[in-house]
């Protein structure tokens, strides 16, 4: 794992956007794995600016998002479909047909899970997967549990995750109890992985991810086994790490 520590959220976001720029410049038809949550919003803003300044071209890029709430209509402003349109897709020249987000409204959700994994496979796999991290070290919506899920599946959300995400809803009751998410196995198959974290409330999850035992109780700890992971942090998220372990930017 390469660990880069940036001064603050803005620097972290710039660095992350530069990595996506390099990826898309070297391979214009890159397959990007994308994430939601507050963490990547700054990176998306930088990518939009780069697009407006004609530095990056998304016309051949394909995307796969990690997850979506279960049975939350796509036009609900808390759905991850809505989030991605609002924070990225509506502002860049991506071809709509190249956007993939799990369909939490699918009538047959089991079939949808299989369809999603097959589509990733057919596209030859994700070139770079962007990840945020939950306070309990979840990635996508892979919650701490007793075994690593390999494939896309429907997950029951932990109360702590629902509470954390309730800040975006009117009340906790409105936060869906389930989600559809790529499994840790599907995430792990990405050629490169870029994990982003900012703020003190992520420091313990980051410490456990990098130094803890590899266990499904700390879903992100599986990344220790991947051969191409870059972790980009701000100083607060890195606050429990030893400064000798990382490169400061
Ligand atoms: C959600 C998403 C994750 C995200 C996490 C952290 O649960 N499913 O992909 O990493 O939230 O979100 P935030 O970046 O807002 O802290």
Coordinates of N, CA and C and ligand atoms in Angstrom, one line a residue:
X1 N 0.8 -1.2 0.0 CA 0.0 0.0 0.0 C 0.9 1.3 0.0
X2 N 0.6 2.2 -0.9 CA 1.3 3.5 -0.8 C 0.4 4.4 0.0
X3 N 0.9 5.1 0.9 CA 0.1 6.0 1.8 C 0.6 7.5 1.5
X4 N -0.3 8.3 1.1 CA 0.0 9.7 0.8 C -0.8 10.6 1.8
X5 N -0.1 11.4 2.5 CA -0.9 12.3 3.4 C -0.8 13.7 3.0
X6 N -2.0 14.3 2.8 CA -2.1 15.7 2.3 C -2.5 16.6 3.4
X7 N -2.2 17.9 3.3 CA -2.5 18.8 4.4 C -3.9 18.8 4.8
X8 N -4.8 18.8 3.9 CA -6.2 19.0 4.2 C -7.1 18.3 3.1
X9 N -8.4 18.5 3.3 CA -9.4 17.8 2.4 C -9.2 18.3 0.9
X10 N -8.9 19.6 0.8 CA -8.8 20.2 -0.6 C -7.6 19.6 -1.3
X11 N -6.5 19.4 -0.6 CA -5.3 18.9 -1.2 C -5.5 17.4 -1.5
X12 N -6.2 16.7 -0.6 CA -6.5 15.3 -0.9 C -7.3 15.1 -2.1
X13 N -8.3 16.0 -2.3 CA -9.2 15.9 -3.4 C -8.5 16.2 -4.7
X14 N -7.6 17.2 -4.7 CA -6.8 17.5 -5.9 C -5.9 16.4 -6.3
X15 N -5.3 15.8 -5.3 CA -4.4 14.6 -5.6 C -5.2 13.5 -6.2
X16 N -6.4 13.2 -5.6 CA -7.2 12.1 -6.1 C -7.6 12.4 -7.6
X17 N -8.0 13.6 -7.8 CA -8.4 14.0 -9.2 C -7.3 13.8 -10.2
X18 N -6.1 14.2 -9.7 CA -4.9 14.1 -10.6 C -4.6 12.6 -11.0
X19 N -4.9 11.7 -10.0 CA -4.7 10.3 -10.3 C -5.7 9.8 -11.4
X20 N -6.9 10.3 -11.3 CA -7.9 9.9 -12.3 C -7.5 10.5 -13.6
X21 N -7.1 11.7 -13.6 CA -6.6 12.4 -14.8 C -5.5 11.6 -15.5
X22 N -4.5 11.1 -14.7 CA -3.4 10.3 -15.3 C -4.0 9.0 -15.9
X23 N -4.9 8.4 -15.2 CA -5.5 7.1 -15.7 C -6.2 7.3 -17.0
X24 N -7.0 8.4 -17.1 CA -7.8 8.6 -18.3 C -7.0 9.1 -19.4
X25 N -5.9 9.9 -19.1 CA -5.0 10.3 -20.1 C -4.3 9.2 -20.8
X26 N -3.8 8.2 -19.9 CA -3.1 7.1 -20.5 C -4.0 6.1 -21.2
X27 N -5.2 6.0 -20.7 CA -6.2 5.0 -21.3 C -7.6 5.7 -21.4
X28 N -7.8 6.4 -22.5 CA -9.1 7.2 -22.6 C -10.3 6.4 -22.4
X29 N -10.3 5.0 -22.7 CA -11.5 4.2 -22.5 C -11.4 3.5 -21.1
X30 N -10.8 4.1 -20.2 CA -10.7 3.5 -18.8 C -12.1 3.2 -18.2
X31 N -12.0 2.1 -17.4 CA -13.2 1.7 -16.6 C -13.0 2.2 -15.2
X32 N -13.8 3.2 -14.8 CA -13.6 3.8 -13.5 C -14.6 3.2 -12.5
X33 N -14.2 2.8 -11.3 CA -15.1 2.4 -10.3 C -15.3 3.6 -9.4
X34 N -16.6 4.0 -9.2 CA -16.8 5.3 -8.5 C -17.6 5.0 -7.2
X35 N -17.4 6.0 -6.3 CA -18.0 5.9 -4.9 C -18.8 7.2 -4.6
X36 N -19.7 7.0 -3.6 CA -20.5 8.2 -3.2 C -20.0 8.5 -1.8
X37 N -20.8 9.3 -1.1 CA -20.4 9.8 0.2 C -19.8 11.2 0.1
X38 N -19.6 11.8 1.2 CA -19.1 13.2 1.2 C -17.6 13.2 0.7
X39 N -16.9 12.2 1.0 CA -15.4 12.2 0.8 C -15.0 12.5 -0.7
X40 N -15.6 11.8 -1.7 CA -15.1 12.0 -3.1 C -15.7 13.3 -3.7
X41 N -16.6 14.0 -3.0 CA -17.2 15.2 -3.7 C -16.2 16.2 -4.2
X42 N -15.1 16.5 -3.4 CA -14.1 17.4 -3.8 C -13.3 16.9 -5.0
X43 N -13.1 15.6 -5.0 CA -12.4 15.0 -6.2 C -13.3 15.2 -7.4
X44 N -14.6 15.0 -7.3 CA -15.5 15.2 -8.5 C -15.5 16.7 -8.9
X45 N -15.5 17.6 -7.9 CA -15.4 19.0 -8.3 C -14.2 19.3 -9.1
X46 N -13.0 18.8 -8.7 CA -11.8 19.0 -9.4 C -11.9 18.4 -10.8
X47 N -12.5 17.2 -11.0 CA -12.6 16.6 -12.3 C -13.5 17.4 -13.2
X48 N -14.6 18.0 -12.6 CA -15.5 18.9 -13.4 C -14.7 20.1 -13.9
X49 N -13.9 20.7 -13.0 CA -13.1 21.8 -13.4 C -12.1 21.4 -14.5
X50 N -11.5 20.3 -14.4 CA -10.5 19.8 -15.4 C -11.3 19.6 -16.8
X51 N -12.5 19.1 -16.7 CA -13.3 18.9 -17.9 C -13.6 20.3 -18.6
X52 N -14.0 21.2 -17.7 CA -14.4 22.6 -18.2 C -13.1 23.3 -18.8
X53 N -12.0 22.9 -18.3 CA -10.7 23.5 -18.8 C -10.1 22.7 -19.9
X54 N -10.9 21.7 -20.4 CA -10.4 20.8 -21.5 C -9.2 20.0 -21.2
X55 N -9.0 19.7 -19.9 CA -7.8 18.9 -19.6 C -8.1 17.4 -19.6
X56 N -9.4 17.1 -19.4 CA -9.8 15.7 -19.4 C -11.0 15.4 -20.3
X57 N -11.1 14.3 -20.9 CA -12.2 13.9 -21.8 C -12.8 12.6 -21.3
X58 N -14.1 12.6 -21.0 CA -14.7 11.4 -20.5 C -15.5 10.7 -21.6
X59 N -15.4 11.1 -22.9 CA -16.3 10.6 -23.9 C -16.2 9.0 -24.1
X60 N -15.0 8.5 -23.7 CA -14.9 7.0 -23.9 C -14.9 6.3 -22.6
X61 N -14.9 7.0 -21.5 CA -14.8 6.4 -20.2 C -16.1 5.6 -19.8
X62 N -15.9 4.5 -19.1 CA -17.1 3.8 -18.6 C -17.0 3.8 -17.1
X63 N -18.1 3.8 -16.4 CA -18.1 3.8 -14.9 C -19.0 2.7 -14.3
X64 N -18.5 2.3 -13.2 CA -19.3 1.3 -12.4 C -19.3 1.9 -11.0
X65 N -20.5 2.2 -10.4 CA -20.6 2.6 -9.0 C -20.6 1.4 -8.1
X66 N -20.2 1.7 -6.9 CA -20.1 0.6 -5.9 C -21.4 0.1 -5.4
X67 N -22.4 1.0 -5.2 CA -23.5 0.6 -4.4 C -24.7 1.5 -4.7
X68 N -25.9 1.1 -4.1 CA -27.1 1.9 -4.2 C -28.0 1.4 -3.1
X69 N -28.8 2.3 -2.5 CA -29.8 1.9 -1.5 C -30.8 1.0 -2.2
X70 N -31.3 0.1 -1.4 CA -32.4 -0.9 -1.8 C -33.7 -0.2 -1.8
X71 N -34.5 -0.3 -2.8 CA -35.8 0.3 -2.9 C -35.9 1.8 -2.6
X72 N -34.9 2.5 -3.0 CA -35.0 3.9 -3.0 C -35.1 4.4 -4.4
X73 N -36.2 5.0 -4.8 CA -36.4 5.4 -6.2 C -35.2 6.3 -6.7
X74 N -34.8 6.1 -8.0 CA -33.6 6.8 -8.5 C -33.8 8.3 -8.5
X75 N -35.0 8.8 -8.5 CA -35.2 10.2 -8.5 C -35.3 10.8 -7.1
X76 N -35.2 10.0 -6.1 CA -35.1 10.5 -4.7 C -33.7 11.2 -4.6
X77 N -33.7 12.4 -4.0 CA -32.4 13.1 -4.0 C -31.4 12.5 -3.0
X78 N -31.7 11.4 -2.3 CA -30.7 10.7 -1.6 C -30.2 9.4 -2.2
X79 N -30.8 9.1 -3.4 CA -30.3 7.9 -4.1 C -28.9 8.2 -4.6
X80 N -28.2 7.1 -4.8 CA -26.8 7.3 -5.3 C -26.8 7.6 -6.8
X81 N -27.9 7.2 -7.5 CA -28.1 7.6 -8.9 C -28.1 9.2 -9.0
X82 N -29.0 9.7 -8.1 CA -29.2 11.2 -8.1 C -27.8 11.8 -7.7
X83 N -27.2 11.3 -6.7 CA -25.9 11.8 -6.2 C -24.9 11.9 -7.3
X84 N -24.8 10.8 -8.1 CA -23.7 10.8 -9.2 C -24.1 11.8 -10.3
X85 N -25.4 11.9 -10.6 CA -25.7 12.9 -11.6 C -25.4 14.3 -11.2
X86 N -25.8 14.6 -9.9 CA -25.7 15.9 -9.4 C -24.2 16.3 -9.1
X87 N -23.4 15.3 -8.7 CA -22.0 15.7 -8.3 C -21.0 15.4 -9.4
X88 N -21.4 14.7 -10.5 CA -20.4 14.5 -11.6 C -21.0 14.4 -13.0
X89 N -21.9 13.4 -13.2 CA -22.3 13.0 -14.5 C -23.0 14.2 -15.3
X90 N -23.8 15.0 -14.6 CA -24.5 16.1 -15.3 C -23.5 17.2 -15.8
X91 N -22.3 17.1 -15.4 CA -21.3 18.2 -15.6 C -20.2 17.9 -16.5
X92 N -20.2 16.6 -17.0 CA -19.0 16.2 -17.9 C -19.6 15.5 -19.1
X93 N -18.7 15.2 -20.0 CA -19.2 14.6 -21.3 C -19.2 13.1 -21.4
X94 N -19.6 12.5 -20.3 CA -19.7 11.1 -20.3 C -20.9 10.6 -21.1
X95 N -20.8 9.5 -21.8 CA -21.9 8.9 -22.6 C -22.8 8.2 -21.6
X96 N -24.0 8.6 -21.5 CA -25.0 8.0 -20.5 C -25.0 6.5 -20.5
X97 N -24.8 5.9 -21.7 CA -24.8 4.4 -21.9 C -23.6 3.8 -21.2
X98 N -22.6 4.6 -20.9 CA -21.4 4.0 -20.2 C -21.5 4.1 -18.7
X99 N -22.6 4.6 -18.2 CA -22.7 4.7 -16.7 C -23.4 3.5 -16.2
X100 N -22.8 2.9 -15.1 CA -23.5 1.7 -14.5 C -23.6 2.0 -13.0
X101 N -24.8 1.8 -12.5 CA -25.0 1.9 -11.0 C -25.9 0.7 -10.7
X102 N -25.7 0.0 -9.6 CA -26.6 -1.1 -9.3 C -28.0 -0.6 -9.2
X103 N -29.0 -1.4 -9.7 CA -30.4 -0.9 -9.6 C -31.1 -1.5 -8.4
X104 N -31.2 -0.7 -7.4 CA -31.8 -1.1 -6.1 C -33.3 -1.3 -6.2
X105 N -33.9 -0.9 -7.4 CA -35.3 -1.0 -7.6 C -35.7 -2.2 -8.4
X106 N -34.7 -3.0 -8.8 CA -34.9 -4.1 -9.7 C -36.0 -5.0 -9.1
X107 N -36.9 -5.6 -10.0 CA -37.9 -6.5 -9.4 C -37.3 -7.7 -8.9
X108 N -36.3 -8.3 -9.7 CA -35.6 -9.4 -9.2 C -34.2 -9.0 -8.8
X109 N -34.0 -8.8 -7.6 CA -32.7 -8.2 -7.1 C -31.6 -9.2 -7.2
X110 N -31.9 -10.5 -7.0 CA -30.8 -11.5 -7.2 C -30.2 -11.5 -8.6
X111 N -31.1 -11.4 -9.6 CA -30.7 -11.3 -11.0 C -29.9 -10.0 -11.2
X112 N -30.3 -9.0 -10.6 CA -29.6 -7.7 -10.8 C -28.2 -7.8 -10.3
X113 N -28.0 -8.5 -9.2 CA -26.6 -8.7 -8.6 C -25.8 -9.4 -9.6
X114 N -26.3 -10.5 -10.2 CA -25.6 -11.3 -11.1 C -25.3 -10.5 -12.4
X115 N -26.3 -9.8 -12.9 CA -26.1 -9.0 -14.1 C -25.0 -7.9 -13.9
X116 N -25.0 -7.3 -12.7 CA -24.0 -6.3 -12.5 C -22.5 -6.8 -12.5
X117 N -22.3 -8.0 -11.8 CA -21.0 -8.6 -11.8 C -20.6 -9.0 -13.3
X118 N -21.6 -9.5 -14.0 CA -21.3 -10.0 -15.4 C -20.9 -8.8 -16.2
X119 N -21.6 -7.7 -16.0 CA -21.3 -6.5 -16.9 C -19.8 -6.0 -16.6
X120 N -19.5 -6.1 -15.3 CA -18.1 -5.6 -14.9 C -17.1 -6.6 -15.6
X121 N -17.4 -7.8 -15.5 CA -16.5 -8.8 -16.1 C -16.3 -8.6 -17.6
X122 N -17.5 -8.4 -18.3 CA -17.5 -8.3 -19.8 C -16.7 -7.0 -20.2
X123 N -16.6 -6.0 -19.3 CA -15.9 -4.8 -19.7 C -14.4 -5.0 -19.4
X124 N -14.0 -6.2 -19.0 CA -12.6 -6.5 -18.7 C -12.1 -6.0 -17.4
X125 N -13.0 -5.6 -16.5 CA -12.7 -5.3 -15.2 C -12.4 -3.8 -15.0
X126 N -12.4 -3.4 -13.7 CA -12.3 -2.0 -13.4 C -10.8 -1.6 -13.3
X127 N -10.4 -0.5 -14.0 CA -9.0 -0.1 -14.0 C -8.6 0.5 -12.7
X128 N -9.5 1.4 -12.2 CA -9.2 2.1 -10.9 C -10.5 2.2 -10.2
X129 N -10.5 1.7 -9.0 CA -11.7 1.8 -8.1 C -11.4 2.9 -7.0
X130 N -12.3 3.8 -7.0 CA -12.2 4.9 -5.9 C -13.1 4.3 -4.7
X131 N -12.5 4.5 -3.6 CA -13.2 4.1 -2.4 C -13.2 5.1 -1.3
X132 N -14.3 5.3 -0.6 CA -14.3 6.1 0.7 C -14.3 5.0 1.7
X133 N -14.5 5.3 2.9 CA -14.5 4.3 4.0 C -15.5 4.8 5.1
X134 N -16.2 3.8 5.6 CA -17.1 4.1 6.7 C -16.4 4.2 8.0
X135 N -17.0 4.8 9.0 CA -16.3 4.8 10.3 C -16.1 3.5 10.9
X136 N -16.8 2.5 10.5 CA -16.6 1.1 10.9 C -15.8 0.3 9.8
X137 N -15.1 1.1 9.0 CA -14.2 0.5 7.9 C -14.9 -0.2 6.8
X138 N -16.2 0.1 6.6 CA -16.9 -0.5 5.5 C -16.4 0.1 4.2
X139 N -16.4 -0.7 3.1 CA -16.1 -0.2 1.8 C -17.3 -0.6 0.9
X140 N -17.7 0.4 0.0 CA -19.0 0.2 -0.6 C -20.0 0.2 0.5
X141 N -20.8 -0.9 0.5 CA -21.7 -1.1 1.7 C -21.4 -2.4 2.4
X142 N -20.1 -2.8 2.2 CA -19.7 -4.1 2.9 C -19.5 -3.8 4.4
X143 N -20.5 -4.2 5.2 CA -20.4 -3.9 6.6 C -19.5 -5.0 7.3
X144 N -19.0 -4.7 8.5 CA -18.3 -5.7 9.3 C -19.1 -6.9 9.5
X145 N -18.6 -8.1 9.2 CA -19.3 -9.3 9.4 C -18.4 -10.5 9.5
X146 N -18.9 -11.7 9.3 CA -18.1 -12.9 9.6 C -17.4 -13.4 8.4
X147 N -17.8 -13.0 7.2 CA -17.0 -13.4 6.0 C -17.0 -12.4 4.9
X148 N -16.0 -12.4 4.1 CA -15.9 -11.4 3.0 C -16.9 -11.9 1.9
X149 N -17.8 -11.0 1.5 CA -18.7 -11.4 0.4 C -17.9 -11.2 -0.9
X150 N -18.1 -12.2 -1.8 CA -17.3 -12.1 -3.0 C -18.0 -11.2 -4.0
X151 N -19.3 -11.4 -4.2 CA -20.0 -10.8 -5.4 C -21.0 -9.7 -4.9
X152 N -21.5 -9.0 -5.9 CA -22.6 -8.1 -5.6 C -23.7 -8.7 -4.9
X153 N -24.2 -8.1 -3.9 CA -25.3 -8.7 -3.0 C -26.1 -7.7 -2.3
X154 N -27.2 -8.1 -1.7 CA -28.0 -7.2 -0.9 C -27.6 -7.3 0.6
X155 N -27.3 -6.2 1.2 CA -26.8 -6.2 2.5 C -27.7 -5.4 3.5
X156 N -27.8 -5.9 4.7 CA -28.5 -5.2 5.7 C -27.6 -4.2 6.3
X157 N -28.0 -2.9 6.4 CA -27.1 -1.9 6.9 C -27.1 -1.9 8.4
X158 N -25.9 -1.6 9.0 CA -25.8 -1.6 10.4 C -26.4 -0.2 10.9
X159 N -26.9 -0.3 12.1 CA -27.5 0.9 12.7 C -26.5 2.1 12.7
X160 N -25.3 1.8 13.0 CA -24.3 2.9 13.0 C -24.1 3.6 11.6
X161 N -24.2 2.7 10.6 CA -24.1 3.3 9.2 C -25.3 4.1 8.9
X162 N -26.5 3.6 9.3 CA -27.7 4.3 9.0 C -27.7 5.6 9.8
X163 N -27.2 5.6 11.0 CA -27.1 6.8 11.8 C -26.2 7.8 11.1
X164 N -25.0 7.3 10.7 CA -24.0 8.2 10.0 C -24.6 8.8 8.8
X165 N -25.4 8.0 8.0 CA -25.9 8.5 6.7 C -27.2 9.3 6.9
X166 N -27.8 9.2 8.1 CA -29.1 9.9 8.3 C -28.9 11.5 8.2
X167 N -27.6 11.9 8.3 CA -27.4 13.4 8.2 C -27.9 13.9 6.8
X168 N -28.0 13.0 5.8 CA -28.5 13.5 4.5 C -30.0 13.4 4.4
X169 N -30.6 12.6 5.3 CA -32.1 12.4 5.2 C -32.8 13.3 6.2
X170 N -34.2 13.4 6.1 CA -34.9 14.2 7.1 C -34.9 13.5 8.4
X171 N -34.9 12.2 8.4 CA -34.9 11.5 9.7 C -34.3 10.1 9.5
X172 N -33.9 9.5 10.7 CA -33.3 8.1 10.6 C -34.3 7.1 10.0
X173 N -35.6 7.3 10.2 CA -36.6 6.4 9.7 C -36.6 6.4 8.1
X174 N -36.2 7.5 7.5 CA -36.1 7.5 6.1 C -34.9 6.8 5.4
X175 N -33.9 6.5 6.3 CA -32.7 5.8 5.7 C -33.0 4.4 5.5
X176 N -32.8 3.9 4.2 CA -33.1 2.5 3.9 C -32.4 1.6 4.8
X177 N -33.0 0.4 5.0 CA -32.4 -0.6 5.9 C -31.4 -1.5 5.1
X178 N -31.6 -1.5 3.8 CA -30.7 -2.4 3.0 C -30.1 -1.6 1.8
X179 N -29.1 -2.3 1.3 CA -28.5 -1.7 0.1 C -28.0 -2.8 -0.8
X180 N -27.7 -2.5 -2.1 CA -27.1 -3.4 -3.0 C -25.7 -2.9 -3.2
X181 N -24.7 -3.8 -3.0 CA -23.3 -3.4 -3.1 C -22.4 -4.4 -3.8
X182 N -21.4 -3.9 -4.5 CA -20.4 -4.8 -4.9 C -19.8 -5.5 -3.7
X183 N -19.5 -6.7 -3.8 CA -18.8 -7.4 -2.7 C -17.4 -7.1 -2.6
X184 N -16.8 -7.4 -1.5 CA -15.3 -7.1 -1.3 C -14.5 -7.8 -2.4
X185 N -15.0 -9.0 -2.8 CA -14.3 -9.8 -3.9 C -14.4 -9.0 -5.2
X186 N -15.5 -8.4 -5.5 CA -15.6 -7.7 -6.8 C -14.7 -6.4 -6.7
X187 N -14.7 -5.8 -5.6 CA -13.9 -4.6 -5.4 C -12.4 -5.0 -5.5
X188 N -12.0 -6.1 -4.9 CA -10.6 -6.5 -4.9 C -10.1 -6.9 -6.3
X189 N -11.0 -7.3 -7.2 CA -10.5 -7.6 -8.5 C -10.2 -6.4 -9.4
X190 N -10.4 -5.2 -8.9 CA -10.0 -4.0 -9.6 C -8.5 -3.9 -9.7
X191 N -8.1 -3.4 -10.9 CA -6.6 -3.4 -11.1 C -5.9 -2.5 -10.2
X192 N -6.5 -1.3 -10.0 CA -5.9 -0.4 -9.0 C -7.0 0.0 -8.1
X193 N -6.6 0.4 -6.8 CA -7.6 0.9 -5.9 C -7.1 2.2 -5.2
X194 N -7.9 3.2 -5.1 CA -7.6 4.4 -4.5 C -8.5 4.7 -3.4
X195 N -8.1 4.6 -2.1 CA -8.9 4.8 -1.0 C -8.7 6.2 -0.4
X196 N -9.8 6.9 -0.2 CA -9.7 8.3 0.3 C -10.3 8.4 1.6
X197 N -9.7 9.1 2.5 CA -10.4 9.4 3.8 C -9.9 10.7 4.4
X198 N -10.9 11.4 5.0 CA -10.6 12.7 5.5 C -11.3 12.9 6.9
X199 N -10.7 13.5 7.8 CA -11.3 13.8 9.1 C -11.0 12.8 10.2
X200 N -11.0 13.3 11.4 CA -10.6 12.5 12.6 C -11.5 11.3 12.8
X201 N -12.8 11.4 12.4 CA -13.7 10.2 12.7 C -13.3 9.0 11.8
X202 N -12.4 9.2 10.9 CA -12.0 8.1 10.0 C -10.6 7.5 10.5
X203 N -10.0 8.2 11.5 CA -8.6 7.8 11.8 C -8.5 6.4 12.3
X204 N -9.4 5.9 13.2 CA -9.3 4.6 13.7 C -9.5 3.6 12.6
X205 N -10.5 3.8 11.7 CA -10.8 2.9 10.6 C -9.6 2.8 9.7
X206 N -8.9 3.9 9.5 CA -7.7 3.9 8.6 C -6.5 3.2 9.3
X207 N -6.4 3.4 10.6 CA -5.3 2.7 11.3 C -5.6 1.2 11.2
X208 N -6.8 0.7 11.5 CA -7.1 -0.7 11.5 C -7.0 -1.3 10.1
X209 N -7.3 -0.5 9.1 CA -7.2 -1.0 7.7 C -5.8 -1.2 7.3
X210 N -4.9 -0.4 7.8 CA -3.5 -0.5 7.4 C -2.7 -1.4 8.3
X211 N -3.0 -1.4 9.6 CA -2.2 -2.2 10.6 C -2.9 -3.3 11.2
X212 N -4.2 -3.3 11.1 CA -5.0 -4.4 11.8 C -4.9 -5.7 11.2
X213 N -5.5 -6.7 11.9 CA -5.6 -8.0 11.3 C -6.5 -8.0 10.1
X214 N -6.2 -8.8 9.1 CA -7.1 -8.9 7.9 C -8.3 -9.7 8.3
X215 N -9.4 -9.0 8.4 CA -10.6 -9.7 8.9 C -11.9 -9.1 8.3
X216 N -12.9 -9.8 8.0 CA -14.2 -9.2 7.5 C -14.8 -8.3 8.6
X217 N -14.3 -8.4 9.8 CA -14.8 -7.4 10.9 C -14.3 -6.0 10.5
X218 N -13.2 -5.9 9.7 CA -12.7 -4.6 9.3 C -12.6 -4.8 7.7
X219 N -13.8 -4.6 7.0 CA -13.8 -4.9 5.6 C -12.7 -4.3 4.8
X220 N -12.3 -3.1 5.1 CA -11.2 -2.5 4.3 C -9.8 -3.2 4.5
X221 N -9.7 -4.0 5.5 CA -8.4 -4.6 5.8 C -8.0 -5.5 4.7
X222 N -8.9 -6.0 3.9 CA -8.6 -6.9 2.8 C -7.6 -6.2 1.8
X223 N -7.7 -4.9 1.8 CA -6.8 -4.1 0.8 C -5.3 -4.3 1.1
X224 N -5.0 -4.8 2.3 CA -3.6 -5.1 2.6 C -3.0 -6.1 1.6
X225 N -3.9 -7.0 1.1 CA -3.5 -8.1 0.2 C -3.4 -7.7 -1.2
X226 N -3.9 -6.5 -1.6 CA -4.0 -6.1 -3.0 C -2.6 -5.5 -3.4
X227 N -2.2 -5.7 -4.6 CA -0.8 -5.3 -5.0 C -0.8 -3.8 -5.6
X228 N -1.9 -3.2 -5.7 CA -1.8 -1.8 -6.2 C -2.9 -0.9 -5.6
X229 N -2.6 -0.5 -4.3 CA -3.5 0.3 -3.6 C -2.8 1.6 -3.2
X230 N -3.4 2.7 -3.4 CA -2.9 4.0 -2.9 C -4.0 4.5 -1.9
X231 N -3.5 4.9 -0.8 CA -4.4 5.5 0.3 C -4.1 7.0 0.3
X232 N -5.1 7.8 0.1 CA -4.8 9.3 0.1 C -5.6 9.8 1.3
X233 N -4.9 10.4 2.2 CA -5.5 10.9 3.5 C -5.3 12.4 3.7
X234 N -6.1 13.0 4.5 CA -5.7 14.3 5.1 C -5.1 14.0 6.4
X235 N -4.5 15.1 7.0 CA -3.7 14.9 8.2 C -4.5 14.3 9.4
X236 N -5.8 14.7 9.4 CA -6.7 14.2 10.5 C -6.9 12.7 10.4
X237 N -7.2 12.2 9.2 CA -7.5 10.8 9.0 C -6.2 10.0 9.2
X238 N -5.0 10.6 9.0 CA -3.7 9.9 9.2 C -3.2 10.1 10.7
X239 N -4.0 10.7 11.5 CA -3.5 11.1 12.8 C -3.0 9.9 13.7
X240 N -3.5 8.7 13.5 CA -3.1 7.6 14.3 C -1.9 6.8 13.7
X241 N -1.5 7.2 12.5 CA -0.4 6.5 11.8 C 1.0 7.2 12.3
X242 N 2.0 6.4 12.2 CA 3.3 6.8 12.5 C 3.8 7.6 11.2
X243 N 4.4 8.8 11.4 CA 4.7 9.6 10.3 C 5.8 9.0 9.4
X244 N 6.5 8.0 9.9 CA 7.6 7.3 9.1 C 6.9 6.4 8.0
X245 N 5.7 6.1 8.2 CA 5.0 5.1 7.3 C 4.5 5.7 6.0
X246 N 4.5 7.0 5.9 CA 3.9 7.6 4.7 C 4.6 8.8 4.2
X247 N 4.2 9.1 3.0 CA 4.8 10.3 2.3 C 3.9 11.5 2.5
X248 N 4.4 12.6 3.0 CA 3.6 13.8 3.1 C 3.7 14.6 1.9
X249 N 2.5 15.2 1.5 CA 2.5 16.0 0.3 C 2.3 17.5 0.6
Ligands
LIG1 C1 -21.6 5.3 2.5 C2 -21.1 4.7 1.1 C3 -19.6 4.4 1.2 C4 -18.8 5.6 1.7 C5 -19.3 5.8 3.1 C6 -18.5 7.0 3.8 O1 -22.0 4.4 3.4 N1 -21.8 3.5 0.8 O2 -19.2 4.1 -0.2 O3 -17.4 5.4 1.7 O4 -20.7 6.1 3.1 O5 -19.1 8.2 3.5 P1 -18.5 9.6 3.8 O6 -17.5 9.8 2.7 O7 -19.7 10.5 3.7 O8 -17.9 9.6 5.2

